[in-house]
Short mmCIF file of C-alpha atoms in Angstrom, two decimals:
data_model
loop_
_atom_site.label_atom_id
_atom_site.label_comp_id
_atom_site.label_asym_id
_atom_site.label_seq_id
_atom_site.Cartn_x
_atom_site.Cartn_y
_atom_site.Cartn_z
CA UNK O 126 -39.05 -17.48 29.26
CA UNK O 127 -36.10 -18.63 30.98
CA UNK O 128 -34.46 -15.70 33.20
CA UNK O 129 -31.11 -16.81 31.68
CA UNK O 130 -32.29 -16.19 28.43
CA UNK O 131 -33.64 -13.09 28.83
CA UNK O 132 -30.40 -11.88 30.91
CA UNK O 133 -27.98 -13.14 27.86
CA UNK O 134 -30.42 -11.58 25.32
CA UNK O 135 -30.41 -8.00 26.88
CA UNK O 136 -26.08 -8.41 27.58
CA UNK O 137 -25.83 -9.40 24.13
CA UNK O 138 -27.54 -6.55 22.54
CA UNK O 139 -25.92 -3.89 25.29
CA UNK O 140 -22.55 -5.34 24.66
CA UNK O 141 -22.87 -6.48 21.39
CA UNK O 142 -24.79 -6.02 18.09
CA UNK O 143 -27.58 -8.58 19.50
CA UNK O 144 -28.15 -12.25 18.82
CA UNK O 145 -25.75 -13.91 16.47
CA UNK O 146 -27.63 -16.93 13.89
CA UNK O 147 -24.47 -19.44 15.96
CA UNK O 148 -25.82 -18.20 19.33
CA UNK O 149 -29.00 -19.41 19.54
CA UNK O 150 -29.09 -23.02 20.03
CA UNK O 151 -27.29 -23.20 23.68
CA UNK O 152 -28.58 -18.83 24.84
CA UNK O 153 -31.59 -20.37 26.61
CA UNK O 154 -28.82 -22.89 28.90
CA UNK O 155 -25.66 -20.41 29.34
CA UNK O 156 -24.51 -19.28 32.17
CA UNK O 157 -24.66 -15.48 31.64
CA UNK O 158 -21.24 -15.00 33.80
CA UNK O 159 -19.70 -17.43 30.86
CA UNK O 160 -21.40 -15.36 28.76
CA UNK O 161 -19.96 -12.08 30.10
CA UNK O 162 -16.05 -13.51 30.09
CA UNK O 163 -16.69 -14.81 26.30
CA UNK O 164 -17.20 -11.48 25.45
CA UNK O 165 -14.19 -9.73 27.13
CA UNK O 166 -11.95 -12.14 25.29
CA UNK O 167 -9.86 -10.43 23.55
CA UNK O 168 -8.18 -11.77 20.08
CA UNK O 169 -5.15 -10.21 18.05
CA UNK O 170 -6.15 -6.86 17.11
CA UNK O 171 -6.72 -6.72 13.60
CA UNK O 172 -6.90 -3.27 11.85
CA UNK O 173 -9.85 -2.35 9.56
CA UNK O 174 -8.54 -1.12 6.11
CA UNK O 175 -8.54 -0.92 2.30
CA UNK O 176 -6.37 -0.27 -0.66
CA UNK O 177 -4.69 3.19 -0.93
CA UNK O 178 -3.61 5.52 -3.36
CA UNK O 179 -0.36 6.38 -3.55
CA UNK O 180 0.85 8.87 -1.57
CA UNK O 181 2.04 11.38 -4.53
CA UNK O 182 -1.40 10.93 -5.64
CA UNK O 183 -2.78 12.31 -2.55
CA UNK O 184 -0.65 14.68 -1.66
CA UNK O 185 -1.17 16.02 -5.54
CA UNK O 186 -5.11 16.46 -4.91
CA UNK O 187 -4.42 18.39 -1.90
CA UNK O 188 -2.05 20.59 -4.16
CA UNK O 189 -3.88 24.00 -4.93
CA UNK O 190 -2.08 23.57 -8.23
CA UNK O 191 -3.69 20.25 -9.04
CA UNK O 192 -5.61 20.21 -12.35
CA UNK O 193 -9.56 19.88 -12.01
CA UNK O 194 -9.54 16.30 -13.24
CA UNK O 195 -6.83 15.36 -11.04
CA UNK O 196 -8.77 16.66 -7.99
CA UNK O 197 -11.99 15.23 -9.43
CA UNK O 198 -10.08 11.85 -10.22
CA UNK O 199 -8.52 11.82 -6.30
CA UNK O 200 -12.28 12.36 -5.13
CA UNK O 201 -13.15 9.54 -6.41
CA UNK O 202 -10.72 7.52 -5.07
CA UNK O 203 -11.53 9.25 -1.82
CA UNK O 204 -15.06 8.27 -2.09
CA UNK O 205 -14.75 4.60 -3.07
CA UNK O 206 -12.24 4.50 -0.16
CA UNK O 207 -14.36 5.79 2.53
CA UNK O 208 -16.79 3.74 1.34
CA UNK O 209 -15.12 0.57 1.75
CA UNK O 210 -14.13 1.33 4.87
CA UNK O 211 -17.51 1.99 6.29
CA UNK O 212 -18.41 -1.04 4.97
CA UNK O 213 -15.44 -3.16 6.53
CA UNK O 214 -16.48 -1.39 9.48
CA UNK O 215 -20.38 -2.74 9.30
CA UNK O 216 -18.54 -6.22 8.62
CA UNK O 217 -16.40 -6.48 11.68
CA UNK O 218 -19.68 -4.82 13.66
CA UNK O 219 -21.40 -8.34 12.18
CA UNK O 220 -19.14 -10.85 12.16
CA UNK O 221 -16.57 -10.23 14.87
CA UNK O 222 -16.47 -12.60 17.39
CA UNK O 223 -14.76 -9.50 19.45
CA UNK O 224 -18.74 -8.29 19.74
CA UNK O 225 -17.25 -5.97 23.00
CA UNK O 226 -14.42 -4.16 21.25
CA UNK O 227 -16.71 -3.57 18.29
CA UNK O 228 -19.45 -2.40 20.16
CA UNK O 229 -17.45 -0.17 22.44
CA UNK O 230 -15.36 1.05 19.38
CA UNK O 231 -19.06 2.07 18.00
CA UNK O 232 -19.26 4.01 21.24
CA UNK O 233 -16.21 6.46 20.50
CA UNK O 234 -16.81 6.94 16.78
CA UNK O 235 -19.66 8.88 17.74
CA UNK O 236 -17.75 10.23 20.85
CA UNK O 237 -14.83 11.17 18.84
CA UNK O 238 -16.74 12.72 16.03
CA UNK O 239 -14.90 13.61 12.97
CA UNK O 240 -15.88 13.92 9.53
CA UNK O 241 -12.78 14.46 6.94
CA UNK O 242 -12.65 13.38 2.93
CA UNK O 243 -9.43 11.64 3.57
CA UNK O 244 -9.75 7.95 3.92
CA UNK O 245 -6.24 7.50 5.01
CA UNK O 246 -6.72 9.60 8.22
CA UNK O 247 -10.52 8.31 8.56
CA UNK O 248 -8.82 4.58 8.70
CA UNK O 249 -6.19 6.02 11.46
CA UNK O 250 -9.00 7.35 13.85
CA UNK O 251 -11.34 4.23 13.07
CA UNK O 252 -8.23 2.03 14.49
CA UNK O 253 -7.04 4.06 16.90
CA UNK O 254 -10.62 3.84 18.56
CA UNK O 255 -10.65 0.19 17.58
CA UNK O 256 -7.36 -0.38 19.42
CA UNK O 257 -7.91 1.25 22.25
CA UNK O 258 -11.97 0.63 22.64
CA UNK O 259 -11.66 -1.31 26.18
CA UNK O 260 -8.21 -0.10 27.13
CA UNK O 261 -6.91 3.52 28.93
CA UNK O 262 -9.00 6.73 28.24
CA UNK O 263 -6.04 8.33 28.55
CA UNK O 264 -4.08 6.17 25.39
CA UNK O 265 -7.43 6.55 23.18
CA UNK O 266 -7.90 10.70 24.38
CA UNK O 267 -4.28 10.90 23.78
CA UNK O 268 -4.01 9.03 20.57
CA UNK O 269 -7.18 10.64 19.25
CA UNK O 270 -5.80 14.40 19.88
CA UNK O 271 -3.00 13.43 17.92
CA UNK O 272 -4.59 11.87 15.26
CA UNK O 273 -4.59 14.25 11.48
CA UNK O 274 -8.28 13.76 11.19
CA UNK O 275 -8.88 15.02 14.54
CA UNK O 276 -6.96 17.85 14.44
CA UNK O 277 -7.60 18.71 10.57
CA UNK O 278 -11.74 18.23 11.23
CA UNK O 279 -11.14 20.72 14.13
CA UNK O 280 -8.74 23.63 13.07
CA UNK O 281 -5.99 22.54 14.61
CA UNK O 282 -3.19 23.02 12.37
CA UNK O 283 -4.65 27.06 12.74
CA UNK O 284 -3.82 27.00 16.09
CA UNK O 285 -0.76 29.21 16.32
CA UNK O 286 0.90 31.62 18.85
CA UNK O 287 -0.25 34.88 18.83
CA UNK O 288 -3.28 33.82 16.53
CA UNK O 289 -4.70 30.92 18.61
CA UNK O 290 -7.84 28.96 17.26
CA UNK O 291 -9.99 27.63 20.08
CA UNK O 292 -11.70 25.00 18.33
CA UNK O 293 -9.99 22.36 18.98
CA UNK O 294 -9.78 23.22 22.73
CA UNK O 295 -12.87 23.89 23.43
CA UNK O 296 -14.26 20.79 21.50
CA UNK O 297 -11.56 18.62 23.69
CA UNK O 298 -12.86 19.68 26.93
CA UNK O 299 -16.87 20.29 26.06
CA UNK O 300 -17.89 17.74 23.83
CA UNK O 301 -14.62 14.48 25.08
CA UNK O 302 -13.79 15.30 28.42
CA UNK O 303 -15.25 17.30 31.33
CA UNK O 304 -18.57 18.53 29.55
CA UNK O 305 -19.89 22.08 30.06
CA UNK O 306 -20.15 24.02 33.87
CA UNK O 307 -16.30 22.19 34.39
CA UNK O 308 -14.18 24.60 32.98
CA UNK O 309 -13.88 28.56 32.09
CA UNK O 310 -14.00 30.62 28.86
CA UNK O 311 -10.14 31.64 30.15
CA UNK O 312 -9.60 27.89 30.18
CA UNK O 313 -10.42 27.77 26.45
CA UNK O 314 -8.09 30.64 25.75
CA UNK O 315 -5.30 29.16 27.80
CA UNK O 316 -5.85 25.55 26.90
CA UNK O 317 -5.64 26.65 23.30
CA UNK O 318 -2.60 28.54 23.72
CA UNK O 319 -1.24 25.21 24.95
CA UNK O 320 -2.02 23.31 21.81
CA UNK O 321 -0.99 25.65 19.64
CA UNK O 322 1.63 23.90 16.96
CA UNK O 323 -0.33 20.26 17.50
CA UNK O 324 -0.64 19.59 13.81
CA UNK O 325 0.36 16.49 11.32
CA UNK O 326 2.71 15.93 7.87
CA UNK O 327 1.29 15.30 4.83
CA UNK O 328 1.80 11.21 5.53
CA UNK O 329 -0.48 11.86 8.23
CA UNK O 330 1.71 11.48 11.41
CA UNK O 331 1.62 13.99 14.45
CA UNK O 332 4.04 16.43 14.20
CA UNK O 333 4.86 19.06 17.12
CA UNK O 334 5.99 22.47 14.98
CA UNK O 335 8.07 24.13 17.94
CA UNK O 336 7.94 27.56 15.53
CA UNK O 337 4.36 27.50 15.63
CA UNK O 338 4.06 27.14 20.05
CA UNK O 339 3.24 29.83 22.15
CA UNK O 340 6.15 29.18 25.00
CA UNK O 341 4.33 31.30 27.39
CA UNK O 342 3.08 30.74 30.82
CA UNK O 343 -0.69 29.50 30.89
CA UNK O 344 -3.22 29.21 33.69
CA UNK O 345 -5.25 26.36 33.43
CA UNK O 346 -8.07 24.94 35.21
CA UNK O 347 -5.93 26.33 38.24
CA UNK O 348 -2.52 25.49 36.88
CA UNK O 349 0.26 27.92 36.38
CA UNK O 350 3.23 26.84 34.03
CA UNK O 351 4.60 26.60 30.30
CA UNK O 352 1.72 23.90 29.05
CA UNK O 353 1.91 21.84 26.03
CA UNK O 354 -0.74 19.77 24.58
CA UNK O 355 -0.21 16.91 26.64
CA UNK O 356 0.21 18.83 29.87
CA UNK O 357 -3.32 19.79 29.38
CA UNK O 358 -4.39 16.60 28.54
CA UNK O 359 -3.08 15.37 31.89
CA UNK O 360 -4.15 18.22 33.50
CA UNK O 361 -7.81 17.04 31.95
CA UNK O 362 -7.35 13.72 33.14
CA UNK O 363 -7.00 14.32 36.87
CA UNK O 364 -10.30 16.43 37.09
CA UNK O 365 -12.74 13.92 38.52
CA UNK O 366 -15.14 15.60 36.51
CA UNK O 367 -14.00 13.97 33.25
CA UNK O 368 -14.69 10.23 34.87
CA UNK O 369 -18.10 11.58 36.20
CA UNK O 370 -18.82 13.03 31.99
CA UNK O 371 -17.27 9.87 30.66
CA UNK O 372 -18.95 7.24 32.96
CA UNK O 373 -22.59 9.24 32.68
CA UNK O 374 -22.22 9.43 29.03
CA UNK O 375 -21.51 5.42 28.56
CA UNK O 376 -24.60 4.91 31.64
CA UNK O 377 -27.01 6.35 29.37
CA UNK O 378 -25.36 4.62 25.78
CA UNK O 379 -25.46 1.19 27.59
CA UNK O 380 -27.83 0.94 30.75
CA UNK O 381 -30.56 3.88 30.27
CA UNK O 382 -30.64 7.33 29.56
CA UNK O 383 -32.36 7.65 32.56
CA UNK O 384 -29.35 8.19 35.04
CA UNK O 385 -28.98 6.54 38.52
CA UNK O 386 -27.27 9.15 40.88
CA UNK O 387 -25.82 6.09 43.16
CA UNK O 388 -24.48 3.30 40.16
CA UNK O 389 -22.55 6.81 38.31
CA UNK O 390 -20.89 8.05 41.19
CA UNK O 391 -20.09 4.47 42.22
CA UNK O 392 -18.93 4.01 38.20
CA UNK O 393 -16.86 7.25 38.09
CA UNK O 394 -15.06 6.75 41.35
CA UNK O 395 -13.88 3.36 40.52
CA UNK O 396 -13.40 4.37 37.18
CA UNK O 397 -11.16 7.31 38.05
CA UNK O 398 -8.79 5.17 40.71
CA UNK O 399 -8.09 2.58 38.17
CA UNK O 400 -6.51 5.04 35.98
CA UNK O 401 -9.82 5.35 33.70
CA UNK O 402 -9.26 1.42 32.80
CA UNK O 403 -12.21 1.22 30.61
CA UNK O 404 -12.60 -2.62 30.51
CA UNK O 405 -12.43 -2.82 34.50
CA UNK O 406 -16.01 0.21 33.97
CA UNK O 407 -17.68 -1.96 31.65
CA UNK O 408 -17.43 -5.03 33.63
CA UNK O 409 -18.47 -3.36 36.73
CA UNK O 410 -21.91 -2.40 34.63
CA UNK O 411 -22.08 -5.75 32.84
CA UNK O 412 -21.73 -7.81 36.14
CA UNK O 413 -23.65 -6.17 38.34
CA UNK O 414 -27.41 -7.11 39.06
CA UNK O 415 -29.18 -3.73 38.44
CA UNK O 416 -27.79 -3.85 35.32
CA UNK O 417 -30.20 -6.34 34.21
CA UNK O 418 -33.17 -4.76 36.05
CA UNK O 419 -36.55 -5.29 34.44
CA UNK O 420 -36.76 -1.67 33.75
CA UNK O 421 -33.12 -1.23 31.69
CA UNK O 422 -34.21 -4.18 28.97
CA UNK O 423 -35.83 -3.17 25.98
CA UNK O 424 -35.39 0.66 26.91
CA UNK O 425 -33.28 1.71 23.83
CA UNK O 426 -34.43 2.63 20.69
CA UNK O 427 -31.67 1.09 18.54
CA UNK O 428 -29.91 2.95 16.26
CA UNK O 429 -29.89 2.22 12.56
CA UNK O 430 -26.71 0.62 12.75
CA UNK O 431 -27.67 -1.18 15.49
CA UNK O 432 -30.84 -2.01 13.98
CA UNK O 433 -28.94 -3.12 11.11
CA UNK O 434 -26.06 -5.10 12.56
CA UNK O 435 -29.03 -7.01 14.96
CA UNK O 436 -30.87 -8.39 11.72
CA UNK O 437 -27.91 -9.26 9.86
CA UNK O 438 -26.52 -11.11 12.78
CA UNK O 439 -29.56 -13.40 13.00
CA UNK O 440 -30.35 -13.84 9.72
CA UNK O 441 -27.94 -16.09 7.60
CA UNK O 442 -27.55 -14.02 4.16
CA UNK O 443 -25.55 -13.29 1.32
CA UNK O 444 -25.52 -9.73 -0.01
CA UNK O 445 -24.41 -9.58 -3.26
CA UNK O 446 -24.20 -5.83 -3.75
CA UNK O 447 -22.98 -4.44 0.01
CA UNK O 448 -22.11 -0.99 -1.14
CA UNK O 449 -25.87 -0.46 -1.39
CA UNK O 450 -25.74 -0.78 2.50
CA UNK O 451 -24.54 2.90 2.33
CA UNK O 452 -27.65 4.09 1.10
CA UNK O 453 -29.95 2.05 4.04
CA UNK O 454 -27.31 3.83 6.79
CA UNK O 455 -28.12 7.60 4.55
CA UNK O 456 -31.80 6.86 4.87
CA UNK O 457 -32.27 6.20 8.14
CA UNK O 458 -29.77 8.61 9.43
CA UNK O 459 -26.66 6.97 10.57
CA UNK O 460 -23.75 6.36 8.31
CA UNK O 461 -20.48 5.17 9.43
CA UNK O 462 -17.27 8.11 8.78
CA UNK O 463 -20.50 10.50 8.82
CA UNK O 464 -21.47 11.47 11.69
CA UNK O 465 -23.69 15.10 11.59
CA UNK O 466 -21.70 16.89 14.08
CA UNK O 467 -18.47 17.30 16.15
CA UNK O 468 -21.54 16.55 18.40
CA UNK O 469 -21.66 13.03 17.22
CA UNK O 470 -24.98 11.35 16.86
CA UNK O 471 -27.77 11.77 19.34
CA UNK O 472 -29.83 9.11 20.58
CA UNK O 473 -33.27 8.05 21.66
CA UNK O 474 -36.56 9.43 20.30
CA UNK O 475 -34.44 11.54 17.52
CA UNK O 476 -33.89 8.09 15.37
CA UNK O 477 -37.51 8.23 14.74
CA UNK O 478 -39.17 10.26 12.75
CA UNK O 479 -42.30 9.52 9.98
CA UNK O 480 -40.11 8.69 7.01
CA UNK O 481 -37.48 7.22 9.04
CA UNK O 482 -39.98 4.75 11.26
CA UNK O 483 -41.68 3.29 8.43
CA UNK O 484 -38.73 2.24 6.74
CA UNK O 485 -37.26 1.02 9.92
CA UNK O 486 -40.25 -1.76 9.92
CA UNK O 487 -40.01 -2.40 6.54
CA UNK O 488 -36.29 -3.24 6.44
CA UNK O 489 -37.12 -7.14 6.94
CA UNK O 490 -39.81 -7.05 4.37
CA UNK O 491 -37.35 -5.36 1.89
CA UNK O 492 -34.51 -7.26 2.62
CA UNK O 493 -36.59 -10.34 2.47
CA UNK O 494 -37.50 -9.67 -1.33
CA UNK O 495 -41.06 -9.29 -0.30
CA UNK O 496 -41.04 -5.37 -1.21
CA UNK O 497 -39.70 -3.00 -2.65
CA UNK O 498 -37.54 0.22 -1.57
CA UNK O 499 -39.47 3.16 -1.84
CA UNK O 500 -37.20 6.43 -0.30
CA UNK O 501 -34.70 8.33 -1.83
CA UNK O 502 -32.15 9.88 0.21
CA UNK O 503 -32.31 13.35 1.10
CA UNK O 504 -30.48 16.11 -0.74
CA UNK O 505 -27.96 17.55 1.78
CA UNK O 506 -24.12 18.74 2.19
CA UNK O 507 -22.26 15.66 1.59
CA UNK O 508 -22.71 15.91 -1.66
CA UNK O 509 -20.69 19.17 -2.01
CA UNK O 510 -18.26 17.24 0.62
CA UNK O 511 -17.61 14.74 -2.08
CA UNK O 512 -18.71 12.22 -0.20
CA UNK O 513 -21.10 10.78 -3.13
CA UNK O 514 -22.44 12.06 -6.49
CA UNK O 515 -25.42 13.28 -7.39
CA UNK O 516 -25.64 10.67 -9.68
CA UNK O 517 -24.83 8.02 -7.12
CA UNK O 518 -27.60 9.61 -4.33
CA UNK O 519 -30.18 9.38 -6.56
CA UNK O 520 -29.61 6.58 -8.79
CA UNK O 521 -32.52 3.75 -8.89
CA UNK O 522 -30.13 0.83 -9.13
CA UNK O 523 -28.39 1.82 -6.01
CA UNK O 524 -31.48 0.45 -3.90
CA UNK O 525 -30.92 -3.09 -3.77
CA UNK O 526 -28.14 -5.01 -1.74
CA UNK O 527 -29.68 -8.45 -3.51
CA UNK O 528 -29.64 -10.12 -0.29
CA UNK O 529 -30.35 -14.27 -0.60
CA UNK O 530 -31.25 -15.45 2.94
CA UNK O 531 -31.22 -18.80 4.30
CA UNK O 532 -34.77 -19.52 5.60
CA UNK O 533 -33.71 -23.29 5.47
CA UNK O 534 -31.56 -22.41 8.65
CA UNK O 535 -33.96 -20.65 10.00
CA UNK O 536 -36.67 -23.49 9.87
CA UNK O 537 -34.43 -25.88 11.12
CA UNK O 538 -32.95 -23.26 14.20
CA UNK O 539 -36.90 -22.28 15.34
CA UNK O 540 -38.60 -25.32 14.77
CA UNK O 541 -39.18 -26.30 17.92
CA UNK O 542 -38.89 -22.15 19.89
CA UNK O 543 -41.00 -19.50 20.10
CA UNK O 544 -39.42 -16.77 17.66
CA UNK O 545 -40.54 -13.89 19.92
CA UNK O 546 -38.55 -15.25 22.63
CA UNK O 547 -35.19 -14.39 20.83
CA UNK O 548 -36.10 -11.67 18.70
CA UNK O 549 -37.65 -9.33 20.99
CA UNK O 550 -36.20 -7.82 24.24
CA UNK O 551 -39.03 -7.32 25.66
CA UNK O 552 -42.13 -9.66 25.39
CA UNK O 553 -44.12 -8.21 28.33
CA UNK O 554 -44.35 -5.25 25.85
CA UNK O 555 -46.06 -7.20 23.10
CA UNK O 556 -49.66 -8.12 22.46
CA UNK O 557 -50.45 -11.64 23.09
CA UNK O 558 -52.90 -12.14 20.04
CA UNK O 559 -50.61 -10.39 18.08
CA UNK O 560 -47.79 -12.82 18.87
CA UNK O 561 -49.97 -16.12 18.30
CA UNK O 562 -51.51 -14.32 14.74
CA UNK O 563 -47.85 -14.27 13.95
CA UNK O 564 -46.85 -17.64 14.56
CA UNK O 565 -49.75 -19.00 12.80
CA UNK O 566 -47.66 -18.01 9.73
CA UNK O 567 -44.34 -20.22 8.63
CA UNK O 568 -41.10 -19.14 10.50
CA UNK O 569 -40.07 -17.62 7.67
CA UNK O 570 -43.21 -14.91 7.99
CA UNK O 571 -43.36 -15.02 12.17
CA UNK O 572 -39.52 -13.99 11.84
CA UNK O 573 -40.22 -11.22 9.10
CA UNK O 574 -43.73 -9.83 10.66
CA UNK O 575 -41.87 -10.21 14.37
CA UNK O 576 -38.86 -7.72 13.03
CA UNK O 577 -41.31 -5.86 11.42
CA UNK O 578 -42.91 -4.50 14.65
CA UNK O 579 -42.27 -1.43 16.86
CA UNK O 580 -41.01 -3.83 19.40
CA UNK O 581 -38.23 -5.33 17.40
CA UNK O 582 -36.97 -1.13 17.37
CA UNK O 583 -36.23 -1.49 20.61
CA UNK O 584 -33.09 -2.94 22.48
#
């Protein structure tokens, strides 16, 4: 295989959502530096979105005084709203010829974890992140803090003076900045003292409530002085241990989860002098030769959205029922809005388990029309968190997206390549007689059977 090839193959599934169907013709010839500026190009930034209630609606169902059917009638609306914006999310995670934003953008959603029933402030923090995916750290950590879903998922708009919450503080620090062993428990205390009165109006913009700040002095991570929010955010922000957590944590999403000591520091160091300029970051890893290092391709397991996106991009289809998407992301663990945790999702080995695995390989085969779906999601909370009905869950119907693929294209695109070559990172990893059993088959079957294997799971 060509060592071009290869090298555009593995940046297009780190930076991207893998092959596209368009890509494939000229991937073997391209110059992976070409490559690399195609997909730092960025267009007009176009926000993800979908229709909305009105806001008297709304701000009815949050009304304690709202009837039953009102609240179960705004619940719905909720739920059909989230839902189409997960799946205008999955879209733009397919189609987008902006593969870096979108890709990075996945990145923070599960960075920025938040899981809230409104839709409106789900769309705010899906855009912000959107927005802001290859920009500052500072504008996204700033615009994130501020955002109602943020500080509604984490107890925010509890936080007041003389009854501080230290939720939100804590979270900030631990889980989107400086990670654990950088800061104090008095750190907390006084950083949440600080944010005390951060909360939001009930059209969802940020709203300072100067009645609700604590207007002492704080000392914080060796500061003395009248902090706000943002003075601890900036405070945050010129620790060099937040660019060492940030740049490790985006190392082991995008290169391996096996760190290198040398490339981080080197990362973190730039990464902090440019003023946390996280295009300039992923450039540095994108361009430089270790990055594409035998033993950093076909390291990842992907992750079901990943997984997802990657055979969707490559295979020309038309889904006729996408909501039913939802249920493939609940099944194998990773649906968009949803994320388990404040933690966000993990990664590696914990995608795989013995339900989850062998519907993993027999995604193609399903999609394909070759065999039917056979799970049913599990019972758990977001039912009670109105996220979907019992009814909905469960429902037989639901299984199906009625996907129609092009195989025509796909004849005419492989007829004269090796399948493997493009659908698995790789190759080295595969059997030899199970390759040439496969493409014995048509290219229709090679394609399924290749996406089929444990090899295609990887990235």
């Amino acid at each position: 295989m060509a060592d071009s090839l290869l090298k555009n193959k593995h940046l297009l599934w780190r930076a991207g959502f893998g092959v596209g169907i368009n890509q494939i013709d000229d991937l073997k010839n391209k110059n992976t530096k070409t490559l690399l500026s195609e997909l730092f190009k960025e267009g007009h930034f176009t926000e993800i979105t979908y229709d909305t209630p009105d806001a008297d609606q709304a701000a009815d169902y949050m009304n304690s005084t709202a009837t039953a059917e009102n609240k179960k009638e705004m619940q719905r609306i909720f739920r059909e709203q989230n839902n189409e914006l997960n799946l205008n999310f999955l879209n733009s995670i397919v189609n987008s010829k902006e593969q870096m934003r979108e890709k990075m953008a996945f990145f923070w959603h599960g960075h920025f974890a938040s899981r809230v029933q409104n839709p409106k402030f789900n769309r705010q923090l899906l855009n912000i992140i959107r927005k802001n995916a290859l920009g500052s750290f500072k504008d996204l950590l700033f615009e994130v803090s501020q955002s109602p879903a943020m500080l509604n998922f984490l107890n925010n708009q509890q936080n007041k003076k003389d009854h501080p919450n230290e939720n939100f503080a804590r979270e900030v620090m631990e889980l989107f900045t400086m990670g654990r062993g950088n800061y104090t428990e008095k750190d907390v205390r006084e950083g949440a003292r600080a944010f005390t009165g951060w909360s939001y109006d009930k059209e969802g913009n940020f709203k300072e409530r100067k009645n609700l700040h604590d207007e002492g002095a704080k000392n914080f991570l060796g500061k003395t002085g009248n902090f706000d929010g943002s003075d601890v955010l900036n405070i945050i922000l010129e620790q060099k241990a937040t660019a060492q957590f940030i740049t490790t944590k985006i190392y082991k999403f995008f290169v391996n989860e096996k760190i290198d000591d040398d490339h981080i520091n080197r990362l973190s160091a730039s990464f902090y002098s440019s003023g946390y300029d996280i295009k300039k970051l992923m450039h540095d890893i994108f361009s430089s030769e270790w990055f594409y290092d035998q033993k950093n391709i076909g390291n990842r397991i992907k992750s079901p959205i990943e997984l997802m996106a990657g055979i969707m991009r490559i295979l020309p289809m038309q889904i006729q029922n996408p909501e039913n998407l939802i249920v493939y992301q609940k099944l194998l663990g990773q649906m968009l809005l949803y994320p388990p945790n404040v933690a966000g999702w993990p990664n590696g080995k914990s995608w795989i388990d013995s339900s989850t695995l062998m519907l993993r390989l027999q995604v193609p085969q399903i999609w394909s029309g070759l065999r039917p779906l056979e799970y049913s999601p599990r019972q758990d909370d977001d039912i009670d968190m109105g996220m979907k009905s019992k009814e909905t869950a469960l429902n037989k119907t639901f299984k199906n997206p009625n996907i129609t693929i092009d195989w025509n294209r796909i004849d005419n695109i492989f007829a004269h390549k090796n399948c493997e070559d493009y659908l698995i990172q790789n190759i080295q990893s595969m059997d030899l007689n199970t390759v040439k059993s496969f493409s014995d088959n048509s290219i229709k079957m090679n394609v399924i059977n290749l996406m089929s294997t444990p090899e295609y799971q990887l990235c």
